[in-house]
mmCIF file of C-alpha atoms in Angstrom:
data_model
loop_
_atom_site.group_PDB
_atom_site.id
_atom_site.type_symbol
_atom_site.label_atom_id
_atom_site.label_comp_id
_atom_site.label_asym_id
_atom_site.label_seq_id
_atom_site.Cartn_x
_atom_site.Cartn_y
_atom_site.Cartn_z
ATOM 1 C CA UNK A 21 19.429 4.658 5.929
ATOM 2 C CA UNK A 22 16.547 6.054 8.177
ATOM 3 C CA UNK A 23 14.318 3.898 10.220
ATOM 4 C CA UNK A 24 11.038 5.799 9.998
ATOM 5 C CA UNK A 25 9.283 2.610 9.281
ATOM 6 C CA UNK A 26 10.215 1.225 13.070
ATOM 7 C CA UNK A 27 9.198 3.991 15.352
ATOM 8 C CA UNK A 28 6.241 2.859 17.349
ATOM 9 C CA UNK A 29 3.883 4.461 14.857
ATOM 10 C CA UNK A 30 4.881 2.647 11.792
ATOM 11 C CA UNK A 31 5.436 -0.853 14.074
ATOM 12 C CA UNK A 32 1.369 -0.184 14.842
ATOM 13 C CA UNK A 33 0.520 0.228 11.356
ATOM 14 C CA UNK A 34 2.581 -2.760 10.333
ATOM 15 C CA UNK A 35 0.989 -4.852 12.289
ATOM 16 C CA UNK A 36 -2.544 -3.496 11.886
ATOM 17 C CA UNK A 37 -1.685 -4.436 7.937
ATOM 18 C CA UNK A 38 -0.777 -7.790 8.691
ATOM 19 C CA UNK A 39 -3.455 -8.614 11.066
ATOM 20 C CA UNK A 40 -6.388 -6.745 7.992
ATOM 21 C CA UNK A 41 -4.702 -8.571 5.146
ATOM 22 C CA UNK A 42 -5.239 -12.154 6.866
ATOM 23 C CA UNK A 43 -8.775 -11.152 8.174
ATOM 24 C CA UNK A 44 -9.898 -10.303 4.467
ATOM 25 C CA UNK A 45 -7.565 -13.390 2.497
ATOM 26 C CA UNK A 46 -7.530 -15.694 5.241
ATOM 27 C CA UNK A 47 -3.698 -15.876 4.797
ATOM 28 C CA UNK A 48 -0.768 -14.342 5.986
ATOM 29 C CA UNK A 49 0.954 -11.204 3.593
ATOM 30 C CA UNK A 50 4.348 -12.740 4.306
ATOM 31 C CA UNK A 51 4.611 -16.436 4.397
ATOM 32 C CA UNK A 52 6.699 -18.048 7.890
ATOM 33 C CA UNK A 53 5.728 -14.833 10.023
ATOM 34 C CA UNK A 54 3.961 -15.961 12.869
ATOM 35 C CA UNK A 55 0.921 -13.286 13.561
ATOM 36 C CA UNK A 56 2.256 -13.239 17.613
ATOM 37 C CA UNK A 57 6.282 -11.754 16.619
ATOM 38 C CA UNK A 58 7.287 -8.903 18.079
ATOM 39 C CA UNK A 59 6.217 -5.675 16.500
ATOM 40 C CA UNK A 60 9.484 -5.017 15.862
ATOM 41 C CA UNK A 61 10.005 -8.340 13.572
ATOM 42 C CA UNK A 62 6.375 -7.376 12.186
ATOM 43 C CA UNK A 63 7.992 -4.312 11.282
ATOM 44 C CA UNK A 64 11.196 -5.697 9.837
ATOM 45 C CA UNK A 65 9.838 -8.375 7.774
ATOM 46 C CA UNK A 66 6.953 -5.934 5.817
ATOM 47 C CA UNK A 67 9.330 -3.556 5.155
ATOM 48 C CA UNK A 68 11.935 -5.891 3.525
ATOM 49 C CA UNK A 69 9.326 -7.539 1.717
ATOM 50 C CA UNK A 70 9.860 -7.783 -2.123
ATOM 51 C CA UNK A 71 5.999 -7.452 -2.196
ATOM 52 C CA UNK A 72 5.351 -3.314 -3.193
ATOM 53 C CA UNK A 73 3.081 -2.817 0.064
ATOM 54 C CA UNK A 74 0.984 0.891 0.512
ATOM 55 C CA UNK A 75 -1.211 1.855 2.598
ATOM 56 C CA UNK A 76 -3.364 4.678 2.959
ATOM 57 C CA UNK A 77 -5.754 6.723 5.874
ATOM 58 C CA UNK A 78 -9.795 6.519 6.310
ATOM 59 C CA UNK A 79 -10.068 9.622 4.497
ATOM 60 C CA UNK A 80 -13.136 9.759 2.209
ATOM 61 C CA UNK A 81 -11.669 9.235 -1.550
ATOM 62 C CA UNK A 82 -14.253 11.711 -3.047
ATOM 63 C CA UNK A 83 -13.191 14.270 -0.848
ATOM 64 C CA UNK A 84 -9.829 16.756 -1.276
ATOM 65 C CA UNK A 85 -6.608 15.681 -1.202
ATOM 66 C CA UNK A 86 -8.511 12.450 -0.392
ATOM 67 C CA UNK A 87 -6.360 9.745 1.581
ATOM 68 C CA UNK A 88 -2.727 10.451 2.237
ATOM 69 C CA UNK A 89 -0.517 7.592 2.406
ATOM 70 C CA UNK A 90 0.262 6.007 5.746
ATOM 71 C CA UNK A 91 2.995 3.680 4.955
ATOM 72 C CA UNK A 92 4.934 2.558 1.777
ATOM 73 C CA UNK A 93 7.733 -0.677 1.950
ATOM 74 C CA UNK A 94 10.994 -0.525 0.715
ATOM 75 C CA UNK A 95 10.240 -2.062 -2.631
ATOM 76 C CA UNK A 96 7.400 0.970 -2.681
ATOM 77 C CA UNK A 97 9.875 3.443 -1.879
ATOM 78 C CA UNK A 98 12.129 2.284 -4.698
ATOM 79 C CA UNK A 99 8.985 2.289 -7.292
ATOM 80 C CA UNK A 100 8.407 5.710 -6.394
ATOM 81 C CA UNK A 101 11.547 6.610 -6.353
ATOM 82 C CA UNK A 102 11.108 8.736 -2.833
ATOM 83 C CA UNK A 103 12.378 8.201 0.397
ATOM 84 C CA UNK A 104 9.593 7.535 3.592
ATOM 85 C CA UNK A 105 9.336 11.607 4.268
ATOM 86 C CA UNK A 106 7.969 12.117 0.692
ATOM 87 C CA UNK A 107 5.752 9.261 0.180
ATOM 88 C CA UNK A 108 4.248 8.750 3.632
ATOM 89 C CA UNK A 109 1.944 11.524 4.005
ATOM 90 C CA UNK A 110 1.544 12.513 0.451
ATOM 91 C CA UNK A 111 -2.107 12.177 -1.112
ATOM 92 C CA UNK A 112 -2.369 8.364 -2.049
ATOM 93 C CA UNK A 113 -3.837 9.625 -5.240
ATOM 94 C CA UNK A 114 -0.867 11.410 -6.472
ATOM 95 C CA UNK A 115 0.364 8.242 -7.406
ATOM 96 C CA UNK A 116 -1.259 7.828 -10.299
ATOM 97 C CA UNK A 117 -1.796 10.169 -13.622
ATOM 98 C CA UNK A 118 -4.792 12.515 -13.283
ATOM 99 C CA UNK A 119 -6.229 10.356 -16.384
ATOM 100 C CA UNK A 120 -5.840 7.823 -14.003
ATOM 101 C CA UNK A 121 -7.656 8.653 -10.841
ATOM 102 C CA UNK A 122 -10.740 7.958 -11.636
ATOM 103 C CA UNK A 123 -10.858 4.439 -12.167
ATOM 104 C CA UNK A 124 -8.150 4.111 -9.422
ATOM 105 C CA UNK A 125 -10.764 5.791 -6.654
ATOM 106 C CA UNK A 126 -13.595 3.529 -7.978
ATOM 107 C CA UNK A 127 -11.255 0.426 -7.296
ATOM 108 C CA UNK A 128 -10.806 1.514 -4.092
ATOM 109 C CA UNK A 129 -14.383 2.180 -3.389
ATOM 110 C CA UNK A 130 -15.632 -1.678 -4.619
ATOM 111 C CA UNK A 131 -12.919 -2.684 -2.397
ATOM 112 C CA UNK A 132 -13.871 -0.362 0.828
ATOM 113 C CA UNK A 133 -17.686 -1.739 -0.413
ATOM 114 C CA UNK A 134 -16.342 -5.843 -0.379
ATOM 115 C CA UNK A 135 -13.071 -5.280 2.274
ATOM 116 C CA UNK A 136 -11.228 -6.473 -0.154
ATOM 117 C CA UNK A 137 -10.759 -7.561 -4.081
ATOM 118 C CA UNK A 138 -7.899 -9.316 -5.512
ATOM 119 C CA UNK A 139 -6.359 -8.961 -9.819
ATOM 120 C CA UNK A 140 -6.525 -4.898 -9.305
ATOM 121 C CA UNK A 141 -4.913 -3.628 -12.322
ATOM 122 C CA UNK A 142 -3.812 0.165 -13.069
ATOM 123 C CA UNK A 143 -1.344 2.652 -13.843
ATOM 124 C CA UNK A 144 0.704 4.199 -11.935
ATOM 125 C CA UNK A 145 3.607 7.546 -11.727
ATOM 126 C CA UNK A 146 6.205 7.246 -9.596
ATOM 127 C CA UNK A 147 8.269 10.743 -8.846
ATOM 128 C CA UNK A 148 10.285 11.295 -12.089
ATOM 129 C CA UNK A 149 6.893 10.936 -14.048
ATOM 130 C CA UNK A 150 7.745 7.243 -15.354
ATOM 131 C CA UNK A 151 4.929 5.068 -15.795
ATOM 132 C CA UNK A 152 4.201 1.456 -15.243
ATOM 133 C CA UNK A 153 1.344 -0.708 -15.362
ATOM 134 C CA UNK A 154 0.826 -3.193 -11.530
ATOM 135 C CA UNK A 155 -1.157 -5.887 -12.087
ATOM 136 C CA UNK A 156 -2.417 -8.335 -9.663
ATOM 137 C CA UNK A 157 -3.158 -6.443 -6.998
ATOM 138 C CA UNK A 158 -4.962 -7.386 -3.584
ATOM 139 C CA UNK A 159 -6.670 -3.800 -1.510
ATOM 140 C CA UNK A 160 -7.970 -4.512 1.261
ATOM 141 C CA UNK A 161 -9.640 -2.188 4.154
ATOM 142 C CA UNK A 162 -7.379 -1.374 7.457
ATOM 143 C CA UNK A 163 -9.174 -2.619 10.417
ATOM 144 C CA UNK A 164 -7.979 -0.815 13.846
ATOM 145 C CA UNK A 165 -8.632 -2.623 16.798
ATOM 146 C CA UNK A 166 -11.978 -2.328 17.503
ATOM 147 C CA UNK A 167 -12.732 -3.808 13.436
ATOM 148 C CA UNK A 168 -13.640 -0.951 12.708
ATOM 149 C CA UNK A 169 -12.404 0.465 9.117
ATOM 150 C CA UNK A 170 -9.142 2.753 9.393
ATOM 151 C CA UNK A 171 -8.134 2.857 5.857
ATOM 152 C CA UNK A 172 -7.219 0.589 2.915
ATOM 153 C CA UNK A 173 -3.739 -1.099 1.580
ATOM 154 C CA UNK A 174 -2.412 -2.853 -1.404
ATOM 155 C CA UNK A 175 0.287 -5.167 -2.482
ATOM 156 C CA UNK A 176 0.959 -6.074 -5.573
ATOM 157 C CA UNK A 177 4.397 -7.837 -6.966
ATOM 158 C CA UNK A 178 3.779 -7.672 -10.727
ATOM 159 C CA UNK A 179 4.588 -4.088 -12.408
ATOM 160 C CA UNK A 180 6.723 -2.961 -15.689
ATOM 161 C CA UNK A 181 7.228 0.295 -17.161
ATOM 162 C CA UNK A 182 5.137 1.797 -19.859
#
């Protein structure tokens, strides 16, 4: 198995999801892990979540291909059915039906609008054009270090086929 998700890169965006999901829930994404581990454990522990966890860049969702996806778990992976060189850096809204994208970029727009909303609901593709429904989804807006907005995320643990 490749390690994409722990070169220094990914172990920055990890963290920078961990630290934007507890500034907009006032929680932690993953229960036990302190906010101070090593970027490395941050790393580890997102990735092997059972959570589905995306995340996409700042790009503007009106515009064309829109956001590309900036990271994608395990469990994502699996979803999707890709490995981390064809979901990380493919246009976030290619997961999801053409009939689809609409409603999907307003969701992310109320959430860019509030930083984040939680009981998203939607339907999704993965690769070999299966769909399921996710429901119960948080998004919330990346933060980089300086708070300012970087991008947006999701995480969701409740999906089934269509």
């Amino acid at each position: 198995m490749t390690t994409e998700w722990l070169t220094p890169a990914a172990q920055a965006t990890a963290a920078g999801l961990l630290s934007s999901y507890r500034r907009a829930f006032g929680r932690p994404l993953i229960a036990g892990l302190a906010a101070d581990a090593p970027p490395q454990q941050l790393a580890q522990e997102l990735f092997a979540s059972d959570a589905v966890v995306l995340a996409h860049d700042g790009a503007d969702p009106n515009g064309d291909p829109g956001p590309r996806l900036i990271y994608a778990n395990r469990a994502a992976l699996r979803l999707w059915q890709r490995p981390w060189a064809a979901l990380v850096g493919m246009p976030s809204k290619l997961t999801a039906e053409p009939a689809e994208r609409a409603s999907r970029r307003q969701a992310l727009i109320t959430a860019q609008a509030q930083d984040a909303i939680e009981g998203y609901r939607g339907i999704r593709i993965d690769s070999r054009g299966r769909r399921f429904q996710i429901e119960g989804a948080r998004l919330w807006t990346l933060r980089d270090e300086a708070g300012q907005p970087c991008g947006q995320a999701a995480r969701f643990s409740r999906w089934w086929l269509l």
